[in-house]
Amino acid sequence: MEWTPTSWQSKNVKQQPTYPDAEELERVVDELSRLPPLVTSWEVESLKAQLAEAAAGKRFLLQGGDCAEVFDECESSVIANKLKILLQMSLVLVHGGKRPVIRVGRFAGQYAKPRSSDLETRDGVTLPSYRGDLVNGFAFTEASRRPDPQRLLRGYERASLTLNFIRSLVDGGFADLHHPEYWDLDFVEHSPMAAEYRRIIDTISDSIQFMETLAGRLEGAIQRVDFFTSHEGLHLLYEQAQTRRVPHRPGWYNLATHMPWIGMRTADLDGAHVEYCRGIQNPIGVKVGPSMTPEWLAGLLVRLNPRREPGRLVLIHRFGHDRIADCLPPLIEIVREAEQPVVWCCDPMHGNTQKTQSGIKTRRFDDILAELEQAFDIHRAMGSYLGGVHCELTGEDVTECTGGARGLDEESLTHKYTTFVDPRLNCEQALEIAMLVARRMAQTAERPAAVTAAGHSTAAA
Ligand code: PEP
Ligand code: CO
């Protein structure tokens, strides 16, 4: 089966905008195809190698960020706060879980959103749905909702500005483990979890000091931690335009992001998104929801990873706390039968979305925790390894999900509800999740599993 960066165009393609001006679209895609890449193939390969270790139970993936990034929030404080909360979470995970953590942001390109309907009606007026800043504007006016090709360039530029700032912060010592105080978010002082977090930081600082007394100043890994980028590879012209060959490596790379993922609404076996993703060398995430049958998943595994390359596939399951017990086990079984070395990653957010009585989209913290807890239990019972967690979160102190240590209630949701699409964990709730995950990781670390070549845990259930 011949593959090219444009072969997806002959397939059934879902969730794409209809642009009024086809010629302008073509000019923009052409321009985007000539602009320099945002990431490099060696970074992509480095992530794949780390994910291969996560598939084998030796690392843990932390993937998180906004549901939808917006152009207006491409600001230093928003980006820095997102890095801070991801750094804090990863520190908690490394400390409690005793495994290296792979940090992957939902950032620098998370600008396109799938929608359940092409159109939205308000007070008798019908306009195209908001499909993310890469496509159109959020404001409910005809001009703003019209899909605008120039937004593809604006999105690429915003992604590039975001990544440039992240790289500078990381290189400049922001992520230096000698200075975890750089990552403090205001909430730490007031949070019910402050004491536990402080204790973790102190333990880590003591350990570093001890090692440095013994061996001299530790350079390298202590001063610099890596961040990778990811976004839903939804807008296929955007992805296609950044798909390149590189010198001295075979194949094609998506160089707009390290790890694109296929959303649940576009994972059709014969659809355009699967066709596009099968031909690139990047690690690929696949969202797996309650509608995914074992046969369908088996088909995806063959199509997306025919050579069973470790680190190539991350299966991000998102069933909901009330469905995971039924839905997950048959899928673990099919992956085992196929001898596929995948990373299993739990997204406890997207299956637990609900509306309050007053119509606000929210998620209950207890439902999120309950899905995560079950994910650990089920993988453990089936001798498989839960190798990651995928969360919608922000470094800001928003009020979008209810519950958590401070017991945010439905009435408080309106205080700071700023998401454009799905409700995110605020920084405190995100840290609380990290603490729970770290505790569960510590339990799996107690029984290190032998791992077969195909990446399956052989530990007894
Ligand atoms: C998302 O991750 O924001 C999303 C739309 O997820 P899913 O495809 O799992 O519904
Ligand atoms: Co979302």
XYZ file of C-alpha atoms and ligand atoms in Angstrom:
472
model
C 0.000 0.000 0.000
C 1.636 3.190 -1.257
C 1.786 6.026 1.287
C 2.516 9.715 0.750
C 1.893 12.741 3.003
C -1.198 13.419 0.884
C -2.537 9.873 0.451
C -5.067 10.533 3.268
C -6.886 12.831 0.843
C -8.313 9.860 -1.039
C -9.913 8.543 2.181
C -13.039 9.484 4.022
C -11.985 12.464 6.139
C -13.915 13.592 9.203
C -13.891 16.763 11.308
C -12.333 19.101 8.731
C -13.571 22.661 8.231
C -15.105 23.804 4.955
C -13.128 26.818 3.772
C -14.983 29.326 1.620
C -11.848 30.194 -0.404
C -10.074 27.092 -1.758
C -7.334 29.051 -3.510
C -6.326 30.934 -0.409
C -6.239 27.656 1.484
C -3.887 26.192 -1.110
C -1.560 29.212 -0.920
C -1.419 28.949 2.865
C -0.717 25.215 2.874
C 2.022 25.823 0.335
C 3.582 28.495 2.539
C 3.326 26.287 5.616
C 5.051 23.495 3.709
C 8.109 25.688 3.193
C 8.458 27.052 6.731
C 11.075 25.408 8.977
C 10.034 22.554 11.252
C 9.215 23.072 14.935
C 10.856 19.897 16.226
C 13.617 17.620 14.950
C 13.679 13.975 13.965
C 16.251 13.138 16.629
C 13.988 14.529 19.340
C 11.150 12.442 17.902
C 13.361 9.338 17.956
C 14.502 10.113 21.486
C 10.869 10.276 22.644
C 10.146 6.998 20.867
C 13.079 5.326 22.626
C 11.839 6.594 25.988
C 8.313 5.422 25.237
C 9.714 1.991 24.370
C 11.029 1.881 27.926
C 7.643 2.954 29.261
C 6.066 0.086 27.299
C 8.495 -2.222 29.093
C 7.535 -0.895 32.541
C 10.684 1.129 33.096
C 9.362 4.662 32.658
C 6.144 6.563 33.159
C 4.516 9.010 30.765
C 2.985 12.240 32.046
C 0.980 13.935 29.298
C -0.959 17.066 30.126
C -2.108 20.520 29.199
C -5.134 22.421 27.974
C -8.038 20.845 26.180
C -7.647 23.640 23.637
C -4.836 26.144 23.543
C -5.935 29.579 22.410
C -3.910 32.204 20.555
C -4.709 34.884 23.149
C -3.124 32.869 25.913
C 0.242 32.583 24.217
C 1.739 34.575 27.101
C 4.786 34.062 29.257
C 2.959 33.532 32.555
C 0.462 31.021 31.160
C 3.207 28.990 29.495
C 5.536 29.160 32.495
C 2.740 28.103 34.866
C 1.936 25.124 32.678
C 5.583 24.074 32.775
C 5.634 24.574 36.518
C 2.686 22.312 37.232
C 4.016 19.624 34.865
C 7.431 19.847 36.560
C 5.876 19.625 40.010
C 3.758 16.656 39.016
C 6.712 14.889 37.454
C 8.796 15.451 40.559
C 6.075 13.881 42.684
C 5.873 10.938 40.260
C 9.625 10.350 40.143
C 9.849 10.586 43.906
C 6.944 8.284 44.718
C 7.003 6.056 41.651
C 10.784 5.603 41.555
C 10.857 5.669 37.778
C 11.973 8.255 35.243
C 9.093 10.311 33.920
C 8.591 11.365 30.298
C 7.030 14.845 30.219
C 4.813 15.466 27.195
C 2.787 18.678 27.034
C -0.512 19.139 25.279
C 0.982 22.336 23.961
C 2.621 24.171 21.062
C -0.071 23.123 18.598
C -3.195 21.948 20.488
C -5.331 24.364 18.467
C -7.819 22.182 16.549
C -10.870 20.585 18.172
C -13.286 17.897 17.004
C -16.939 18.849 17.477
C -20.067 16.735 17.716
C -21.871 19.026 15.287
C -20.758 21.134 12.316
C -23.197 23.883 13.259
C -24.240 25.684 16.411
C -27.581 27.451 16.878
C -28.177 30.231 19.417
C -31.416 32.211 19.621
C -32.426 31.110 16.152
C -29.048 31.988 14.572
C -27.043 29.110 13.090
C -23.283 29.397 12.485
C -20.366 26.985 12.014
C -19.214 25.432 15.303
C -15.997 26.663 16.883
C -13.290 24.187 15.804
C -10.363 25.666 17.684
C -8.258 28.749 17.008
C -6.497 26.984 14.155
C -9.783 27.127 12.232
C -12.073 29.918 13.420
C -12.887 32.261 16.303
C -14.821 31.485 19.473
C -17.024 34.611 19.315
C -20.505 33.790 18.013
C -20.544 36.080 14.973
C -20.559 35.229 11.315
C -17.157 36.788 10.661
C -15.481 35.074 13.591
C -16.922 31.629 12.888
C -15.954 31.642 9.208
C -13.013 29.213 8.734
C -9.945 31.307 7.882
C -6.862 29.671 6.278
C -4.584 32.412 7.668
C -5.215 30.893 11.086
C -3.088 27.902 10.042
C -0.098 30.241 9.793
C -1.020 32.014 13.030
C -1.236 28.611 14.755
C 2.133 27.498 13.442
C 3.641 30.816 14.620
C 2.039 30.613 18.071
C 3.260 27.010 18.408
C 6.727 28.147 17.453
C 6.678 31.054 19.953
C 5.460 28.734 22.695
C 8.125 26.149 21.978
C 10.839 28.779 21.724
C 9.977 30.052 25.194
C 9.817 26.554 26.646
C 13.193 25.644 25.184
C 14.756 28.868 26.533
C 13.336 28.325 29.995
C 14.575 24.758 30.108
C 18.022 25.658 28.761
C 18.261 28.640 31.078
C 17.957 26.499 34.203
C 14.256 26.937 34.981
C 13.950 23.171 35.352
C 17.098 22.846 37.472
C 16.439 20.425 40.322
C 18.697 22.511 42.544
C 16.063 25.221 42.426
C 12.583 23.721 42.698
C 11.518 27.053 44.242
C 11.550 28.473 40.675
C 8.502 26.325 39.984
C 6.480 27.389 42.974
C 2.975 28.410 42.101
C 1.263 30.798 44.486
C -1.153 28.139 45.600
C 1.534 26.033 47.254
C 1.454 28.115 50.431
C -2.313 27.842 50.804
C -2.947 24.341 49.555
C -4.008 21.504 51.850
C -1.276 19.531 50.072
C 1.446 22.075 50.696
C 3.041 20.136 53.536
C 3.287 16.910 51.562
C 4.684 18.688 48.531
C 7.256 20.546 50.664
C 8.308 17.279 52.272
C 8.911 15.756 48.841
C 10.958 18.769 47.716
C 13.046 18.641 50.897
C 13.739 14.936 50.476
C 14.863 15.488 46.896
C 17.057 18.439 47.850
C 18.668 16.367 50.624
C 19.335 13.516 48.189
C 20.929 15.827 45.654
C 23.058 17.433 48.341
C 24.137 14.019 49.577
C 25.090 12.844 46.089
C 26.985 16.037 45.402
C 28.886 15.822 48.654
C 29.841 12.305 47.659
C 30.551 12.758 43.979
C 30.937 16.475 43.252
C 28.391 18.702 41.555
C 26.010 16.712 39.388
C 25.791 18.169 35.937
C 23.429 17.384 33.086
C 20.235 15.658 33.958
C 19.822 17.521 37.235
C 19.916 20.907 35.542
C 17.912 20.096 32.472
C 14.825 18.052 32.019
C 13.214 17.428 28.681
C 9.754 18.406 27.573
C 8.133 16.964 24.503
C 5.126 18.344 22.648
C 1.926 16.680 21.503
C -1.413 17.649 20.032
C -4.374 15.979 18.396
C -3.382 15.469 14.760
C -6.819 16.549 13.644
C -6.384 19.166 10.934
C -4.747 17.045 8.281
C -3.655 19.843 5.935
C -1.766 21.432 8.842
C -0.099 18.108 9.669
C 0.630 17.297 6.044
C 2.342 20.648 5.482
C 4.800 19.922 8.296
C 5.513 16.347 7.190
C 9.074 16.123 5.965
C 11.936 13.882 4.994
C 15.198 14.470 6.824
C 18.797 13.744 5.788
C 20.275 10.431 6.926
C 17.067 8.891 8.185
C 14.543 6.870 6.248
C 10.867 7.747 6.151
C 8.741 10.793 6.832
C 8.406 12.751 10.056
C 5.695 15.043 11.314
C 7.892 17.905 12.502
C 5.074 20.058 13.874
C 5.054 18.002 17.075
C 6.848 15.082 18.677
C 3.732 13.004 19.220
C 0.456 13.575 17.386
C -2.536 11.600 18.576
C -5.639 10.333 16.834
C -8.812 11.457 18.583
C -11.656 9.109 19.348
C -13.920 10.577 16.675
C -11.394 10.101 13.867
C -9.948 6.652 14.553
C -11.856 4.836 11.742
C -9.758 2.018 10.366
C -10.228 3.179 6.797
C -10.387 6.857 7.586
C -8.022 9.642 6.605
C -6.462 10.169 10.057
C -5.318 6.575 10.393
C -4.038 6.693 6.815
C -1.991 9.825 7.532
C -0.555 8.524 10.805
C 0.425 5.105 9.520
C 3.069 6.632 7.248
C 4.980 8.856 9.666
C 7.812 7.797 11.963
C 6.598 9.645 15.089
C 5.188 7.912 18.112
C 1.397 8.015 17.744
C -1.216 8.277 20.460
C -4.601 6.688 19.885
C -7.581 7.634 22.035
C -9.560 4.554 22.981
C -13.137 5.010 24.193
C -16.123 2.788 25.034
C -17.079 2.353 21.371
C -13.753 0.709 20.494
C -14.222 -3.023 19.871
C -11.381 -5.549 20.212
C -11.556 -6.202 16.430
C -11.283 -2.514 15.653
C -8.313 -2.116 17.986
C -6.655 -5.193 16.484
C -7.040 -3.570 13.054
C -5.501 -0.316 14.276
C -2.523 -2.150 15.754
C -1.765 -3.845 12.442
C -2.254 -0.701 10.421
C -0.339 1.669 12.694
C 2.398 -0.612 13.954
C 2.839 -3.555 11.566
C 6.460 -4.084 12.656
C 5.532 -4.026 16.354
C 8.013 -1.303 17.051
C 8.239 -0.567 20.805
C 7.432 3.060 21.631
C 5.476 3.600 18.421
C 1.984 3.395 19.945
C 0.497 4.948 23.046
C -3.042 3.735 23.719
C -4.765 6.475 25.691
C -7.882 4.913 27.208
C -10.772 7.136 28.313
C -13.868 5.165 29.236
C -15.339 6.891 32.267
C -15.305 5.610 35.848
C -18.492 3.610 35.266
C -17.358 1.910 32.028
C -13.659 1.142 32.431
C -14.189 -2.150 34.273
C -16.198 -3.523 31.320
C -14.314 -1.908 28.462
C -10.624 -2.199 29.303
C -10.016 -5.937 29.955
C -10.961 -7.219 26.459
C -8.693 -4.587 24.909
C -5.738 -5.550 27.105
C -6.392 -9.109 25.987
C -6.330 -8.237 22.295
C -3.099 -6.238 22.644
C -1.514 -9.181 24.406
C -2.638 -11.567 21.652
C -1.219 -9.242 19.015
C 2.094 -9.122 20.932
C 2.164 -5.363 20.607
C 4.570 -3.444 22.877
C 2.265 -0.456 23.450
C 2.323 2.136 26.203
C -0.976 2.056 28.101
C -1.954 5.498 29.263
C -5.078 6.446 31.234
C -6.981 9.617 30.332
C -9.391 9.876 33.287
C -10.914 13.100 31.948
C -12.822 12.545 28.717
C -15.095 9.730 29.862
C -16.156 11.697 32.937
C -17.542 14.904 31.482
C -21.009 15.926 32.679
C -23.266 18.965 32.866
C -24.413 20.587 36.075
C -28.087 21.419 36.601
C -27.369 24.927 35.398
C -25.763 23.565 32.240
C -22.033 24.015 32.977
C -19.716 21.365 31.552
C -17.671 19.914 34.405
C -15.931 16.806 35.742
C -16.062 15.471 39.283
C -12.670 14.983 40.873
C -13.867 11.756 42.528
C -14.878 10.292 39.150
C -11.456 11.127 37.747
C -9.755 9.469 40.713
C -12.068 6.466 40.494
C -11.189 5.851 36.849
C -7.482 6.152 37.582
C -7.658 3.796 40.554
C -9.478 1.216 38.473
C -6.997 1.594 35.638
C -4.171 0.682 38.003
C -6.166 -2.216 39.465
C -7.197 -3.666 36.114
C -3.756 -3.481 34.524
C -2.218 -4.971 37.620
C -4.740 -7.800 37.801
C -4.159 -8.637 34.143
C -0.371 -8.521 34.419
C -0.159 -5.506 32.166
C 1.564 -2.188 32.960
C -0.154 1.181 33.176
C 2.626 3.335 31.758
C 1.142 6.798 31.753
C -1.522 9.312 32.588
C -3.065 11.944 30.299
C -4.770 14.941 31.908
C -6.383 18.181 30.893
C -4.913 20.677 33.301
C -3.670 24.195 33.654
C -1.166 25.960 35.868
C -3.837 28.551 36.659
C -6.162 28.482 39.638
C -9.335 27.877 37.619
C -12.668 26.483 38.849
C -13.743 24.000 36.166
C -13.737 20.542 37.805
C -15.583 20.033 41.098
C -14.091 18.382 44.188
C -10.471 17.913 45.182
C -8.813 18.686 48.490
C -10.573 22.028 48.742
C -13.958 20.557 47.884
C -14.856 22.928 45.050
C -18.650 22.836 44.664
C -20.937 23.434 41.691
C -21.839 26.941 42.843
C -18.155 27.942 42.750
C -17.633 26.789 39.157
C -18.461 30.216 37.752
C -15.691 32.014 39.737
C -12.932 31.334 37.234
C -14.242 29.155 34.429
C -12.058 30.075 31.454
C -11.713 26.948 29.318
C -12.822 27.187 25.690
C -13.803 23.537 25.430
C -13.381 20.954 28.229
C -13.040 21.555 32.003
C -9.448 21.255 33.235
C -7.908 20.343 36.567
C -6.554 23.417 38.314
C -2.966 23.314 39.552
C -3.928 22.057 42.996
C -6.171 19.294 41.690
C -3.451 18.310 39.209
C -0.904 17.950 41.983
C -3.345 15.877 43.979
C -3.738 13.530 41.018
C 0.054 13.250 40.775
C 0.227 12.246 44.440
C -2.335 9.527 43.934
C -0.613 8.222 40.818
C 2.738 8.230 42.614
C 1.267 6.126 45.425
C -0.113 3.612 42.923
C 3.147 3.554 40.955
C 5.011 2.775 44.165
C 2.792 -0.284 44.621
C 3.576 -1.581 41.145
C 7.269 -0.851 41.696
C 7.218 -3.232 44.631
C 6.723 -6.134 42.291
C 8.996 -5.468 39.341
C 7.689 -7.530 36.500
C 9.804 -9.471 34.075
C 9.154 -8.037 30.648
C 9.142 -10.115 27.509
C 10.613 -8.919 24.243
C 7.162 -7.850 23.135
C 6.847 -5.677 26.217
C 4.292 -7.688 28.171
C 4.571 -7.945 31.830
C 4.818 -11.590 32.844
C 4.109 -10.953 36.508
C 1.442 -13.137 38.014
C -1.901 -11.394 38.360
C -9.350 15.699 23.755
O -8.346 15.058 24.111
O -9.499 16.916 23.975
C -10.436 14.964 23.059
C -11.306 15.577 22.259
O -10.425 13.668 23.371
P -11.226 12.396 22.780
O -10.820 12.292 21.327
O -10.690 11.284 23.618
O -12.676 12.651 22.997
Co -10.727 17.744 25.797
